[in-house]
């Protein structure tokens, strides 16, 4: 099999590329990213010609996504929505038989209780955050896309929050900004964790998500799959990890603090994103377990402890800068990413 992976140098992409290259069914993996890296083709899904990359591929795995800048939603819309549409249309035009897209729990409509939702729960997102709006819009486009291309197997992987040690510094930059010293995020140094009513979420380790994507690529499946591990992460869970205690704090107080910090450019995560997180449903992963044969190897405690250790150690701080906007795609060779 020859597989093309967009967003190959990101948190998800590094795990997916490694998982695919380790699969004996996969002969060639072509990684695509804006960020230069060894064995990766430099290309921008929002502007470059993707046809030469996709022709002859057995599957395209679309992971490329831009989280920042939250203050310029037109920029993320152009990259995430319009870029995704270009990937999908290019895959169809190239005759690729399978498309695997990394959606998100953020695409789901809010739910007022903690009953886990299955893949048929509505995917209208939360309108107050660019990330959830964009994930929801792409889901709507795929609905129509599948009708136009019934012979193309489309898989939508909907993961919870994805963590790994190697991405710790990058994720701190994306969501917490430069004013959170990673060295302080250790048990015993943070005495209190705000206990916000309704604040809870699921996580998944990058390696476990990558395994789910690998299975979606190599098995005859289509449709959506929820991907998450247990247990559910809430303030008490976080406090136990940090050897801290919880203190009740109204959601409005935390929201106001996030809003003030965002307006002062102290944090990159917007208050709208906080609103969205408060409304995320929990996910039922039964379909992934039954149809993909998928089981997570890392629970939430292992996943988050590894991530926190990465924060303290500055893991991923040597990430390469982005490539120039224009790239020479004619240099692409079919042997890129091929295992020796």
mmCIF file of C-alpha atoms in Angstrom:
data_model
loop_
_atom_site.group_PDB
_atom_site.id
_atom_site.type_symbol
_atom_site.label_atom_id
_atom_site.label_comp_id
_atom_site.label_asym_id
_atom_site.label_seq_id
_atom_site.Cartn_x
_atom_site.Cartn_y
_atom_site.Cartn_z
ATOM 1 C CA UNK A 1 0.000 0.000 0.000
ATOM 2 C CA UNK A 2 1.047 3.582 -0.689
ATOM 3 C CA UNK A 3 -0.393 6.026 1.855
ATOM 4 C CA UNK A 4 -0.233 9.841 1.817
ATOM 5 C CA UNK A 5 -0.473 11.615 5.182
ATOM 6 C CA UNK A 6 -1.051 15.370 5.409
ATOM 7 C CA UNK A 7 0.034 17.147 8.592
ATOM 8 C CA UNK A 8 2.785 14.551 8.971
ATOM 9 C CA UNK A 9 4.957 16.567 11.371
ATOM 10 C CA UNK A 10 2.243 17.443 13.895
ATOM 11 C CA UNK A 11 1.174 15.775 17.122
ATOM 12 C CA UNK A 12 -1.136 13.376 15.278
ATOM 13 C CA UNK A 13 0.941 13.057 12.132
ATOM 14 C CA UNK A 14 4.162 11.880 13.767
ATOM 15 C CA UNK A 15 2.318 9.026 15.443
ATOM 16 C CA UNK A 16 0.311 8.067 12.361
ATOM 17 C CA UNK A 17 3.331 8.031 10.048
ATOM 18 C CA UNK A 18 5.256 5.838 12.508
ATOM 19 C CA UNK A 19 2.333 3.420 12.900
ATOM 20 C CA UNK A 20 1.828 3.094 9.151
ATOM 21 C CA UNK A 21 5.514 2.564 8.432
ATOM 22 C CA UNK A 22 5.574 -0.237 10.997
ATOM 23 C CA UNK A 23 2.670 -2.051 9.292
ATOM 24 C CA UNK A 24 3.826 -4.798 6.901
ATOM 25 C CA UNK A 25 0.850 -4.067 4.616
ATOM 26 C CA UNK A 26 2.184 -0.575 3.950
ATOM 27 C CA UNK A 27 5.106 -0.254 1.559
ATOM 28 C CA UNK A 28 5.310 3.525 1.168
ATOM 29 C CA UNK A 29 4.254 6.441 3.358
ATOM 30 C CA UNK A 30 4.426 9.920 1.842
ATOM 31 C CA UNK A 31 4.335 12.487 4.634
ATOM 32 C CA UNK A 32 3.187 15.981 3.660
ATOM 33 C CA UNK A 33 3.584 19.088 5.830
ATOM 34 C CA UNK A 34 4.316 22.800 5.694
ATOM 35 C CA UNK A 35 7.094 22.199 8.207
ATOM 36 C CA UNK A 36 10.323 20.723 6.761
ATOM 37 C CA UNK A 37 11.394 17.364 8.132
ATOM 38 C CA UNK A 38 13.382 14.398 6.993
ATOM 39 C CA UNK A 39 11.395 12.161 4.650
ATOM 40 C CA UNK A 40 8.518 14.669 4.407
ATOM 41 C CA UNK A 41 7.342 16.536 1.320
ATOM 42 C CA UNK A 42 6.948 20.271 1.956
ATOM 43 C CA UNK A 43 3.533 21.359 0.699
ATOM 44 C CA UNK A 44 0.632 23.565 1.788
ATOM 45 C CA UNK A 45 -2.789 21.929 1.404
ATOM 46 C CA UNK A 46 -4.328 25.368 1.100
ATOM 47 C CA UNK A 47 -2.477 26.412 -2.044
ATOM 48 C CA UNK A 48 -0.261 23.766 -3.646
ATOM 49 C CA UNK A 49 -1.203 21.290 -6.372
ATOM 50 C CA UNK A 50 -1.993 18.059 -4.537
ATOM 51 C CA UNK A 51 -2.659 15.927 -7.598
ATOM 52 C CA UNK A 52 0.947 14.703 -8.059
ATOM 53 C CA UNK A 53 1.034 13.690 -4.400
ATOM 54 C CA UNK A 54 -2.212 11.743 -4.416
ATOM 55 C CA UNK A 55 -2.055 9.907 -7.752
ATOM 56 C CA UNK A 56 -1.441 6.208 -7.202
ATOM 57 C CA UNK A 57 -2.167 6.356 -3.457
ATOM 58 C CA UNK A 58 -4.234 3.631 -1.830
ATOM 59 C CA UNK A 59 -5.383 6.070 0.850
ATOM 60 C CA UNK A 60 -5.052 9.703 1.861
ATOM 61 C CA UNK A 61 -4.994 10.438 5.594
ATOM 62 C CA UNK A 62 -5.837 14.082 6.206
ATOM 63 C CA UNK A 63 -4.516 15.368 9.534
ATOM 64 C CA UNK A 64 -3.302 18.879 8.654
ATOM 65 C CA UNK A 65 -4.967 21.498 10.880
ATOM 66 C CA UNK A 66 -4.102 25.027 12.029
ATOM 67 C CA UNK A 67 -5.045 25.910 15.633
ATOM 68 C CA UNK A 68 -3.670 29.432 15.708
ATOM 69 C CA UNK A 69 -4.082 32.358 15.336
ATOM 70 C CA UNK A 70 -7.390 32.401 17.225
ATOM 71 C CA UNK A 71 -7.545 36.178 16.718
ATOM 72 C CA UNK A 72 -7.674 35.728 12.943
ATOM 73 C CA UNK A 73 -10.420 33.168 12.280
ATOM 74 C CA UNK A 74 -10.295 33.935 8.572
ATOM 75 C CA UNK A 75 -6.770 32.493 8.547
ATOM 76 C CA UNK A 76 -7.716 29.241 10.276
ATOM 77 C CA UNK A 77 -10.847 28.970 8.115
ATOM 78 C CA UNK A 78 -8.748 29.271 4.969
ATOM 79 C CA UNK A 79 -6.319 26.580 6.139
ATOM 80 C CA UNK A 80 -8.679 24.199 7.922
ATOM 81 C CA UNK A 81 -11.898 24.367 5.961
ATOM 82 C CA UNK A 82 -10.827 25.418 2.486
ATOM 83 C CA UNK A 83 -7.626 23.407 2.777
ATOM 84 C CA UNK A 84 -9.565 20.299 3.803
ATOM 85 C CA UNK A 85 -11.969 20.725 0.908
ATOM 86 C CA UNK A 86 -8.995 20.913 -1.473
ATOM 87 C CA UNK A 87 -7.604 17.685 -0.012
ATOM 88 C CA UNK A 88 -10.916 15.839 -0.366
ATOM 89 C CA UNK A 89 -11.548 17.032 -3.909
ATOM 90 C CA UNK A 90 -7.969 16.289 -4.979
ATOM 91 C CA UNK A 91 -8.211 12.770 -3.543
ATOM 92 C CA UNK A 92 -11.411 12.132 -5.484
ATOM 93 C CA UNK A 93 -9.952 13.561 -8.693
ATOM 94 C CA UNK A 94 -6.868 11.346 -8.295
ATOM 95 C CA UNK A 95 -9.020 8.238 -7.940
ATOM 96 C CA UNK A 96 -7.879 7.469 -4.390
ATOM 97 C CA UNK A 97 -10.089 4.652 -3.044
ATOM 98 C CA UNK A 98 -9.982 5.613 0.645
ATOM 99 C CA UNK A 99 -9.960 8.896 2.564
ATOM 100 C CA UNK A 100 -9.360 9.002 6.325
ATOM 101 C CA UNK A 101 -10.041 12.366 7.958
ATOM 102 C CA UNK A 102 -9.246 13.323 11.532
ATOM 103 C CA UNK A 103 -12.312 15.117 12.806
ATOM 104 C CA UNK A 104 -12.739 15.731 16.547
ATOM 105 C CA UNK A 105 -14.961 15.424 19.578
ATOM 106 C CA UNK A 106 -15.254 19.182 19.011
ATOM 107 C CA UNK A 107 -17.468 18.532 15.987
ATOM 108 C CA UNK A 108 -20.215 17.111 18.187
ATOM 109 C CA UNK A 109 -23.205 19.118 19.323
ATOM 110 C CA UNK A 110 -23.360 19.894 23.065
ATOM 111 C CA UNK A 111 -24.968 17.444 25.451
ATOM 112 C CA UNK A 112 -26.384 18.344 28.843
ATOM 113 C CA UNK A 113 -25.546 15.085 30.603
ATOM 114 C CA UNK A 114 -22.650 12.641 30.772
ATOM 115 C CA UNK A 115 -24.250 9.781 28.841
ATOM 116 C CA UNK A 116 -21.610 8.907 26.199
ATOM 117 C CA UNK A 117 -22.642 9.622 22.635
ATOM 118 C CA UNK A 118 -22.222 7.258 19.703
ATOM 119 C CA UNK A 119 -21.171 8.294 16.210
ATOM 120 C CA UNK A 120 -24.727 9.179 15.173
ATOM 121 C CA UNK A 121 -24.894 12.102 17.612
ATOM 122 C CA UNK A 122 -25.323 15.409 15.695
ATOM 123 C CA UNK A 123 -22.114 17.139 14.614
ATOM 124 C CA UNK A 124 -23.131 20.796 14.673
ATOM 125 C CA UNK A 125 -20.339 21.823 17.038
ATOM 126 C CA UNK A 126 -20.349 24.906 19.247
ATOM 127 C CA UNK A 127 -20.742 28.178 17.286
ATOM 128 C CA UNK A 128 -18.666 30.324 19.640
ATOM 129 C CA UNK A 129 -15.239 28.872 18.804
ATOM 130 C CA UNK A 130 -13.473 28.774 15.453
ATOM 131 C CA UNK A 131 -12.144 25.250 16.072
ATOM 132 C CA UNK A 132 -15.564 23.699 16.664
ATOM 133 C CA UNK A 133 -17.210 25.718 13.860
ATOM 134 C CA UNK A 134 -14.577 24.552 11.408
ATOM 135 C CA UNK A 135 -14.705 20.900 12.447
ATOM 136 C CA UNK A 136 -18.492 20.970 12.136
ATOM 137 C CA UNK A 137 -18.422 22.616 8.713
ATOM 138 C CA UNK A 138 -16.001 20.025 7.359
ATOM 139 C CA UNK A 139 -18.320 17.280 8.610
ATOM 140 C CA UNK A 140 -21.191 18.877 6.671
ATOM 141 C CA UNK A 141 -19.070 19.059 3.537
ATOM 142 C CA UNK A 142 -18.149 15.389 3.882
ATOM 143 C CA UNK A 143 -21.844 14.492 4.078
ATOM 144 C CA UNK A 144 -22.357 15.902 0.586
ATOM 145 C CA UNK A 145 -18.944 14.682 -0.611
ATOM 146 C CA UNK A 146 -19.837 11.082 0.208
ATOM 147 C CA UNK A 147 -23.044 11.413 -1.799
ATOM 148 C CA UNK A 148 -21.064 12.620 -4.828
ATOM 149 C CA UNK A 149 -18.371 9.945 -4.492
ATOM 150 C CA UNK A 150 -20.109 6.761 -3.286
ATOM 151 C CA UNK A 151 -17.233 4.514 -4.404
ATOM 152 C CA UNK A 152 -14.701 6.359 -2.244
ATOM 153 C CA UNK A 153 -14.549 4.950 1.287
ATOM 154 C CA UNK A 154 -14.574 7.879 3.713
ATOM 155 C CA UNK A 155 -13.581 7.326 7.346
ATOM 156 C CA UNK A 156 -14.015 10.046 9.961
ATOM 157 C CA UNK A 157 -11.916 9.506 13.073
ATOM 158 C CA UNK A 158 -13.205 11.617 15.987
ATOM 159 C CA UNK A 159 -10.585 11.669 18.742
ATOM 160 C CA UNK A 160 -10.717 13.168 22.197
ATOM 161 C CA UNK A 161 -7.858 15.490 23.290
ATOM 162 C CA UNK A 162 -4.631 13.958 21.977
ATOM 163 C CA UNK A 163 -1.424 14.001 24.031
ATOM 164 C CA UNK A 164 2.106 12.665 23.879
ATOM 165 C CA UNK A 165 5.419 13.637 25.449
ATOM 166 C CA UNK A 166 7.021 14.800 22.202
ATOM 167 C CA UNK A 167 4.284 17.383 21.553
ATOM 168 C CA UNK A 168 4.247 18.900 25.050
ATOM 169 C CA UNK A 169 6.054 22.157 24.251
ATOM 170 C CA UNK A 170 4.122 22.725 21.028
ATOM 171 C CA UNK A 171 0.798 22.229 22.793
ATOM 172 C CA UNK A 172 1.813 24.575 25.589
ATOM 173 C CA UNK A 173 2.563 27.251 22.980
ATOM 174 C CA UNK A 174 -0.769 26.661 21.220
ATOM 175 C CA UNK A 175 -3.046 26.760 24.253
ATOM 176 C CA UNK A 176 -1.288 28.138 27.349
ATOM 177 C CA UNK A 177 1.201 30.512 25.766
ATOM 178 C CA UNK A 178 4.730 31.431 26.878
ATOM 179 C CA UNK A 179 3.868 32.444 30.439
ATOM 180 C CA UNK A 180 3.286 28.929 31.782
ATOM 181 C CA UNK A 181 6.676 27.622 32.942
ATOM 182 C CA UNK A 182 6.701 23.934 32.125
ATOM 183 C CA UNK A 183 9.123 23.267 34.959
ATOM 184 C CA UNK A 184 6.419 24.186 37.491
ATOM 185 C CA UNK A 185 3.909 21.631 36.246
ATOM 186 C CA UNK A 186 4.948 18.907 38.649
ATOM 187 C CA UNK A 187 3.254 17.159 41.576
ATOM 188 C CA UNK A 188 3.414 19.196 44.747
ATOM 189 C CA UNK A 189 4.183 22.584 43.189
ATOM 190 C CA UNK A 190 0.614 23.455 42.187
ATOM 191 C CA UNK A 191 -1.430 23.405 45.411
ATOM 192 C CA UNK A 192 -4.920 24.054 44.001
ATOM 193 C CA UNK A 193 -6.925 22.996 40.966
ATOM 194 C CA UNK A 194 -10.113 24.949 40.143
ATOM 195 C CA UNK A 195 -13.135 22.675 40.444
ATOM 196 C CA UNK A 196 -15.402 24.014 37.702
ATOM 197 C CA UNK A 197 -18.787 22.350 37.599
ATOM 198 C CA UNK A 198 -19.289 20.477 34.334
ATOM 199 C CA UNK A 199 -15.643 20.659 33.297
ATOM 200 C CA UNK A 200 -14.563 17.194 32.195
ATOM 201 C CA UNK A 201 -13.109 15.674 29.070
ATOM 202 C CA UNK A 202 -11.627 12.565 27.524
ATOM 203 C CA UNK A 203 -8.086 12.133 26.277
ATOM 204 C CA UNK A 204 -6.191 9.684 24.104
ATOM 205 C CA UNK A 205 -2.496 8.999 23.601
ATOM 206 C CA UNK A 206 -1.087 9.871 20.183
ATOM 207 C CA UNK A 207 0.156 6.297 19.722
ATOM 208 C CA UNK A 208 -3.314 4.884 20.407
ATOM 209 C CA UNK A 209 -4.960 7.299 18.000
ATOM 210 C CA UNK A 210 -2.316 6.405 15.412
ATOM 211 C CA UNK A 211 -3.142 2.733 15.838
ATOM 212 C CA UNK A 212 -6.826 3.478 15.234
ATOM 213 C CA UNK A 213 -5.980 5.416 12.056
ATOM 214 C CA UNK A 214 -3.718 2.586 10.857
ATOM 215 C CA UNK A 215 -6.538 0.115 11.334
ATOM 216 C CA UNK A 216 -8.966 2.422 9.521
ATOM 217 C CA UNK A 217 -6.546 2.603 6.592
ATOM 218 C CA UNK A 218 -5.842 -1.112 6.289
ATOM 219 C CA UNK A 219 -9.296 -2.539 7.025
ATOM 220 C CA UNK A 220 -12.409 -2.429 4.805
ATOM 221 C CA UNK A 221 -14.329 0.104 6.899
ATOM 222 C CA UNK A 222 -16.029 3.438 6.375
ATOM 223 C CA UNK A 223 -17.967 5.908 8.495
ATOM 224 C CA UNK A 224 -17.158 7.567 11.828
ATOM 225 C CA UNK A 225 -15.236 6.214 14.817
ATOM 226 C CA UNK A 226 -14.951 7.746 18.303
ATOM 227 C CA UNK A 227 -11.466 7.395 19.790
ATOM 228 C CA UNK A 228 -10.791 7.977 23.509
ATOM 229 C CA UNK A 229 -9.373 6.279 26.569
ATOM 230 C CA UNK A 230 -10.551 6.201 30.177
ATOM 231 C CA UNK A 231 -11.156 7.288 32.776
ATOM 232 C CA UNK A 232 -12.808 10.653 32.179
ATOM 233 C CA UNK A 233 -10.586 13.573 33.199
ATOM 234 C CA UNK A 234 -12.204 16.054 35.598
ATOM 235 C CA UNK A 235 -10.792 18.528 38.161
ATOM 236 C CA UNK A 236 -10.475 15.846 40.847
ATOM 237 C CA UNK A 237 -8.585 13.601 38.445
ATOM 238 C CA UNK A 238 -6.213 16.464 37.583
ATOM 239 C CA UNK A 239 -5.745 17.326 41.259
ATOM 240 C CA UNK A 240 -4.809 13.743 42.055
ATOM 241 C CA UNK A 241 -2.198 13.776 39.282
ATOM 242 C CA UNK A 242 -0.654 16.953 40.681
ATOM 243 C CA UNK A 243 -0.981 15.966 44.356
ATOM 244 C CA UNK A 244 -3.156 19.041 44.796
ATOM 245 C CA UNK A 245 -6.614 19.701 46.149
ATOM 246 C CA UNK A 246 -9.631 21.118 44.401
ATOM 247 C CA UNK A 247 -11.308 24.414 45.197
ATOM 248 C CA UNK A 248 -14.791 25.206 43.830
ATOM 249 C CA UNK A 249 -14.726 28.026 41.284
ATOM 250 C CA UNK A 250 -17.733 29.174 39.220
ATOM 251 C CA UNK A 251 -17.351 28.662 35.487
ATOM 252 C CA UNK A 252 -18.090 32.349 34.945
ATOM 253 C CA UNK A 253 -15.082 33.363 37.015
ATOM 254 C CA UNK A 254 -12.733 31.116 35.050
ATOM 255 C CA UNK A 255 -14.280 32.265 31.797
ATOM 256 C CA UNK A 256 -13.743 35.914 32.726
ATOM 257 C CA UNK A 257 -10.121 35.198 33.634
ATOM 258 C CA UNK A 258 -9.511 33.439 30.314
ATOM 259 C CA UNK A 259 -11.194 36.307 28.466
ATOM 260 C CA UNK A 260 -9.042 38.907 30.214
ATOM 261 C CA UNK A 261 -5.837 36.952 29.594
ATOM 262 C CA UNK A 262 -6.758 36.449 25.941
ATOM 263 C CA UNK A 263 -7.469 40.155 25.445
ATOM 264 C CA UNK A 264 -4.104 40.972 27.019
ATOM 265 C CA UNK A 265 -2.414 38.467 24.666
ATOM 266 C CA UNK A 266 -1.228 36.515 27.696
ATOM 267 C CA UNK A 267 -2.762 33.242 26.446
ATOM 268 C CA UNK A 268 -3.548 32.134 22.882
ATOM 269 C CA UNK A 269 -6.626 30.041 23.784
ATOM 270 C CA UNK A 270 -9.816 32.063 23.370
ATOM 271 C CA UNK A 271 -12.716 32.262 25.859
ATOM 272 C CA UNK A 272 -14.894 30.749 23.126
ATOM 273 C CA UNK A 273 -12.765 27.630 23.231
ATOM 274 C CA UNK A 274 -13.319 27.403 26.998
ATOM 275 C CA UNK A 275 -17.071 27.644 26.356
ATOM 276 C CA UNK A 276 -16.818 24.833 23.818
ATOM 277 C CA UNK A 277 -14.873 22.544 26.160
ATOM 278 C CA UNK A 278 -17.530 22.976 28.842
ATOM 279 C CA UNK A 279 -20.126 21.669 26.408
ATOM 280 C CA UNK A 280 -18.276 18.729 24.856
ATOM 281 C CA UNK A 281 -20.071 15.400 25.158
ATOM 282 C CA UNK A 282 -18.372 12.235 26.320
ATOM 283 C CA UNK A 283 -17.883 9.605 23.610
ATOM 284 C CA UNK A 284 -18.735 5.926 23.389
ATOM 285 C CA UNK A 285 -15.887 4.029 21.661
ATOM 286 C CA UNK A 286 -17.706 0.721 21.163
ATOM 287 C CA UNK A 287 -17.695 0.938 17.364
ATOM 288 C CA UNK A 288 -13.917 1.365 17.178
ATOM 289 C CA UNK A 289 -13.493 -1.591 19.497
ATOM 290 C CA UNK A 290 -15.830 -3.881 17.559
ATOM 291 C CA UNK A 291 -15.124 -2.908 13.937
ATOM 292 C CA UNK A 292 -11.477 -1.851 14.116
ATOM 293 C CA UNK A 293 -10.464 -4.253 16.872
ATOM 294 C CA UNK A 294 -9.007 -1.202 18.603
ATOM 295 C CA UNK A 295 -8.117 -0.989 22.301
ATOM 296 C CA UNK A 296 -6.106 1.858 23.849
ATOM 297 C CA UNK A 297 -2.849 0.773 25.460
ATOM 298 C CA UNK A 298 -2.517 3.973 27.516
ATOM 299 C CA UNK A 299 -5.087 5.093 30.078
ATOM 300 C CA UNK A 300 -5.724 8.736 30.914
ATOM 301 C CA UNK A 301 -3.316 8.794 33.869
ATOM 302 C CA UNK A 302 -0.410 7.368 31.861
ATOM 303 C CA UNK A 303 -1.172 9.686 28.946
ATOM 304 C CA UNK A 304 -1.313 12.854 31.028
ATOM 305 C CA UNK A 305 1.650 11.944 33.241
ATOM 306 C CA UNK A 306 3.745 11.445 30.113
ATOM 307 C CA UNK A 307 2.559 14.785 28.750
ATOM 308 C CA UNK A 308 3.280 16.607 32.026
ATOM 309 C CA UNK A 309 6.753 15.080 32.121
ATOM 310 C CA UNK A 310 7.277 16.367 28.601
ATOM 311 C CA UNK A 311 6.266 19.853 29.731
ATOM 312 C CA UNK A 312 8.784 19.786 32.551
ATOM 313 C CA UNK A 313 11.547 18.556 30.256
ATOM 314 C CA UNK A 314 10.740 20.901 27.372
ATOM 315 C CA UNK A 315 10.027 18.004 24.997
ATOM 316 C CA UNK A 316 9.544 19.113 21.415
ATOM 317 C CA UNK A 317 11.213 22.493 21.902
ATOM 318 C CA UNK A 318 13.430 21.934 18.839
ATOM 319 C CA UNK A 319 10.531 21.910 16.351
ATOM 320 C CA UNK A 320 11.640 23.156 12.950
ATOM 321 C CA UNK A 321 10.279 26.458 11.577
ATOM 322 C CA UNK A 322 7.688 26.460 8.841
ATOM 323 C CA UNK A 323 8.832 26.103 5.256
ATOM 324 C CA UNK A 324 8.489 28.994 2.784
ATOM 325 C CA UNK A 325 5.058 29.397 1.283
ATOM 326 C CA UNK A 326 5.986 28.086 -2.154
ATOM 327 C CA UNK A 327 7.374 24.606 -2.674
ATOM 328 C CA UNK A 328 8.576 22.643 -5.657
ATOM 329 C CA UNK A 329 6.260 19.660 -5.838
ATOM 330 C CA UNK A 330 7.828 18.331 -9.050
ATOM 331 C CA UNK A 331 10.669 16.983 -6.889
ATOM 332 C CA UNK A 332 8.323 14.445 -5.297
ATOM 333 C CA UNK A 333 9.552 10.896 -5.796
ATOM 334 C CA UNK A 334 7.526 7.755 -5.325
ATOM 335 C CA UNK A 335 10.167 6.405 -2.953
ATOM 336 C CA UNK A 336 9.723 9.177 -0.377
ATOM 337 C CA UNK A 337 9.107 7.597 2.994
ATOM 338 C CA UNK A 338 9.689 4.081 1.698
ATOM 339 C CA UNK A 339 11.106 1.687 4.239
ATOM 340 C CA UNK A 340 14.518 0.224 3.433
#
